[in-house]
Amino acid sequence: MAKGVKPRVKVPKSAAAGETITIKTLISHKMESGQRKDADGNQIPRSIINRFTADFNGENVIDVTLEPAISTNPYFQFDAVVPEAGEFKFTWYDDDGSVYETSKSISVS
Amino acid sequence: MEFSRRNVLVLGAGTAAAVSLTGLPAFASVTDDMIAEFTGGADVGSGALSLTAPEIAENGNTVPIEISAPGAVAVTVFADGNPVPAVATFNFGPLNASRSASTRIRLAKSQNVIAVAKMEDGSFQRADVPVKVTIGGCGG
Amino acid sequence: MKRALLTTACILAATAASAGEDSTLSIEGEDYITQTAAPEHMEYVDTIYSGWTFRTDETQALQMDDFDNPAFVFLDQAIDQWDTVEGSEGKSCSSCHEDVADFAGLKTSLPRVENGELVTLTNLVNECVTERMGSKEWKYSGAKMSGMTALIAHQSRGMTMNVKIDGDAAPFWEQGKELYYQRVGQLDMACSNCHEDNYGNMIRADHLSQGQINGFPLYRLKNAKINTTHGRFKGCMSNIRAVPFKEGGPEFKALELYIASRGQGLSVETPAVRN
């Protein structure tokens, strides 16, 4: 597992049924592009988060394929419709096989 | 990630070599190939996909972009002047009503950011935005 | 964006204007002082501006929402560090300091003189680390220290800078002032050449600020991490091809006091976002 990886997500605590909400996510990650060389001229191997998904109660909201051109500490903002109360699940997939997960529940008023 | 001046020079030298070998702007054709692969060679329209990016980016390490394409199933983004033009592909699920997303990307130099959307009816949309990337005052 | 371009054009034509001088920095509903009358001791400047006012709309926006601000990833890590036991005494920061929020106001008064010595926030943290926790000193601008000092300084966000420059602080302040106006390096430049004589002008494609430090430690887009004042001073000195002073050394500490005093009255913005 890459060192110091920490996900952050921002989801409103509640919404009206059928309301569209804005979600923001950020994860600490170097996103080493594979294009750089170290001081000795050796290529630094690529090491990035290559996929990010957000699901709500098992249904997909967004599924992103990331390339090395995504900035350090990958950030995503997107909308989601909230049909009922439930749980958002966020998953990040690392090149090294690590999977980082976090979830947030939302109530419907 | 930090691109040191030396690394940037290395990238620049690679570009020059590629251009002189083929006589064509190498990266543009790579991007065109990738777009053709995504669209399967279909006609690409415009107007239904919007791509927002700054005209001038203060730092190429972190350039905010936003894509929005109501009715799209997927949007893929390219940077035609990067050593690897692919940036990201957004696949929208049924719960993403607006079919929009924002992220932050790396641009190695001034270039075009290109988004291509695959719509629900199987057609394609494209948007290009040129972004100027500035270099710092004193060595970065 | 068009407006920003026009503004840039104006700056190139007329000197010493600043791009966003009319924009207001508001974070989580709170307004910040990003420009105010210069303190009396500044002879050549009438108004002082936060570095925030010199950045593009996009960079400014990153600081206006705590979620969008990437620095908070590092503050989160520092919160974990706060509760981490290390050293021979089996203590963490939280063993003695119940709540990091108790440090509200500390950043506004630093650096300050204690027992005849000028001390920075980093010195205070290291005093705890070595003497009370019995651990090895943290590297002056290392990741652990820059995150922790950012977390502690953040508790003063919104309060105004107010360092002491007279009495026992006076000799250190005078030393800092001398360094500020001292030309050094192959390019033979002083801090003042860029940050007093030319703020608001472009140096190549970069918009020169007044070099204020009210937002430090802060996140820079350039290296995507938390940067410290001494790290920044070092960067400036390398850029003018001078041999930088040592981080944590007497010269940079004195310079930090003097530069902090040039920002008296600006809000603490830690963690700010800059280019």
PDB file of C-alpha atoms in Angstrom, chain B residues 1-3 5 53-62 64 104 133-140, chain C residues 1-2 5 54-56 58-59 62 67-70 203-206 220-224 239 275:
ATOM      1  CA  MET B   1       4.278  15.778  -8.467  1.00  0.00           C
ATOM      2  CA  GLU B   2       7.000  18.201  -9.310  1.00  0.00           C
ATOM      3  CA  PHE B   3       8.430  18.516 -12.774  1.00  0.00           C
ATOM      4  CA  ARG B   5      13.445  21.872 -15.126  1.00  0.00           C
ATOM      5  CA  ALA B  53     -10.755  24.862 -18.522  1.00  0.00           C
ATOM      6  CA  PRO B  54      -8.828  28.041 -17.712  1.00  0.00           C
ATOM      7  CA  GLU B  55      -7.499  30.046 -20.639  1.00  0.00           C
ATOM      8  CA  ILE B  56      -4.264  30.468 -18.728  1.00  0.00           C
ATOM      9  CA  ALA B  57      -3.211  27.934 -16.101  1.00  0.00           C
ATOM     10  CA  GLU B  58      -1.029  29.357 -13.361  1.00  0.00           C
ATOM     11  CA  ASN B  59       0.616  25.988 -12.855  1.00  0.00           C
ATOM     12  CA  GLY B  60       0.554  22.955 -15.138  1.00  0.00           C
ATOM     13  CA  ASN B  61       0.569  20.620 -12.128  1.00  0.00           C
ATOM     14  CA  THR B  62      -3.017  21.421 -11.163  1.00  0.00           C
ATOM     15  CA  PRO B  64      -9.055  22.451 -13.023  1.00  0.00           C
ATOM     16  CA  ARG B 104      -7.669  18.535 -11.759  1.00  0.00           C
ATOM     17  CA  VAL B 133       0.472  26.923 -19.251  1.00  0.00           C
ATOM     18  CA  THR B 134       2.731  29.526 -17.687  1.00  0.00           C
ATOM     19  CA  ILE B 135       6.211  28.960 -16.379  1.00  0.00           C
ATOM     20  CA  GLY B 136       7.266  30.490 -13.112  1.00  0.00           C
ATOM     21  CA  GLY B 137       9.247  33.660 -12.722  1.00  0.00           C
ATOM     22  CA  CYS B 138      12.459  32.371 -11.267  1.00  0.00           C
ATOM     23  CA  GLY B 139      13.047  28.845 -12.425  1.00  0.00           C
ATOM     24  CA  GLY B 140       9.681  27.548 -11.652  1.00  0.00           C
TER      25      GLY B 140
ATOM     26  CA  MET C   1     -11.346  34.706 -17.480  1.00  0.00           C
ATOM     27  CA  LYS C   2     -11.543  37.538 -20.024  1.00  0.00           C
ATOM     28  CA  LEU C   5      -6.764  38.807 -18.970  1.00  0.00           C
ATOM     29  CA  PHE C  54      -2.005  38.053  -6.768  1.00  0.00           C
ATOM     30  CA  ARG C  55      -3.164  34.607  -7.848  1.00  0.00           C
ATOM     31  CA  THR C  56      -5.463  33.628 -10.718  1.00  0.00           C
ATOM     32  CA  GLU C  58      -8.694  29.283 -10.261  1.00  0.00           C
ATOM     33  CA  THR C  59      -5.932  29.287  -7.639  1.00  0.00           C
ATOM     34  CA  LEU C  62      -8.915  26.509  -4.285  1.00  0.00           C
ATOM     35  CA  PHE C  67     -12.679  20.702   0.852  1.00  0.00           C
ATOM     36  CA  ASP C  68     -11.246  21.997  -2.413  1.00  0.00           C
ATOM     37  CA  ASN C  69      -8.085  23.106  -0.596  1.00  0.00           C
ATOM     38  CA  PRO C  70      -5.618  20.192  -0.982  1.00  0.00           C
ATOM     39  CA  ILE C 203       8.435  38.247 -13.716  1.00  0.00           C
ATOM     40  CA  ARG C 204       8.226  36.206 -16.901  1.00  0.00           C
ATOM     41  CA  ALA C 205       4.790  34.583 -16.557  1.00  0.00           C
ATOM     42  CA  ASP C 206       4.627  34.880 -12.783  1.00  0.00           C
ATOM     43  CA  ARG C 220       1.908  25.141  -3.357  1.00  0.00           C
ATOM     44  CA  LEU C 221       0.696  23.886  -6.716  1.00  0.00           C
ATOM     45  CA  LYS C 222       4.321  23.733  -7.817  1.00  0.00           C
ATOM     46  CA  ASN C 223       5.236  20.835  -5.529  1.00  0.00           C
ATOM     47  CA  ALA C 224       1.798  19.719  -4.305  1.00  0.00           C
ATOM     48  CA  ASN C 239      16.451  31.314  -7.622  1.00  0.00           C
ATOM     49  CA  ASN C 275       1.251  28.840  -7.104  1.00  0.00           C
TER      50      ASN C 275
END
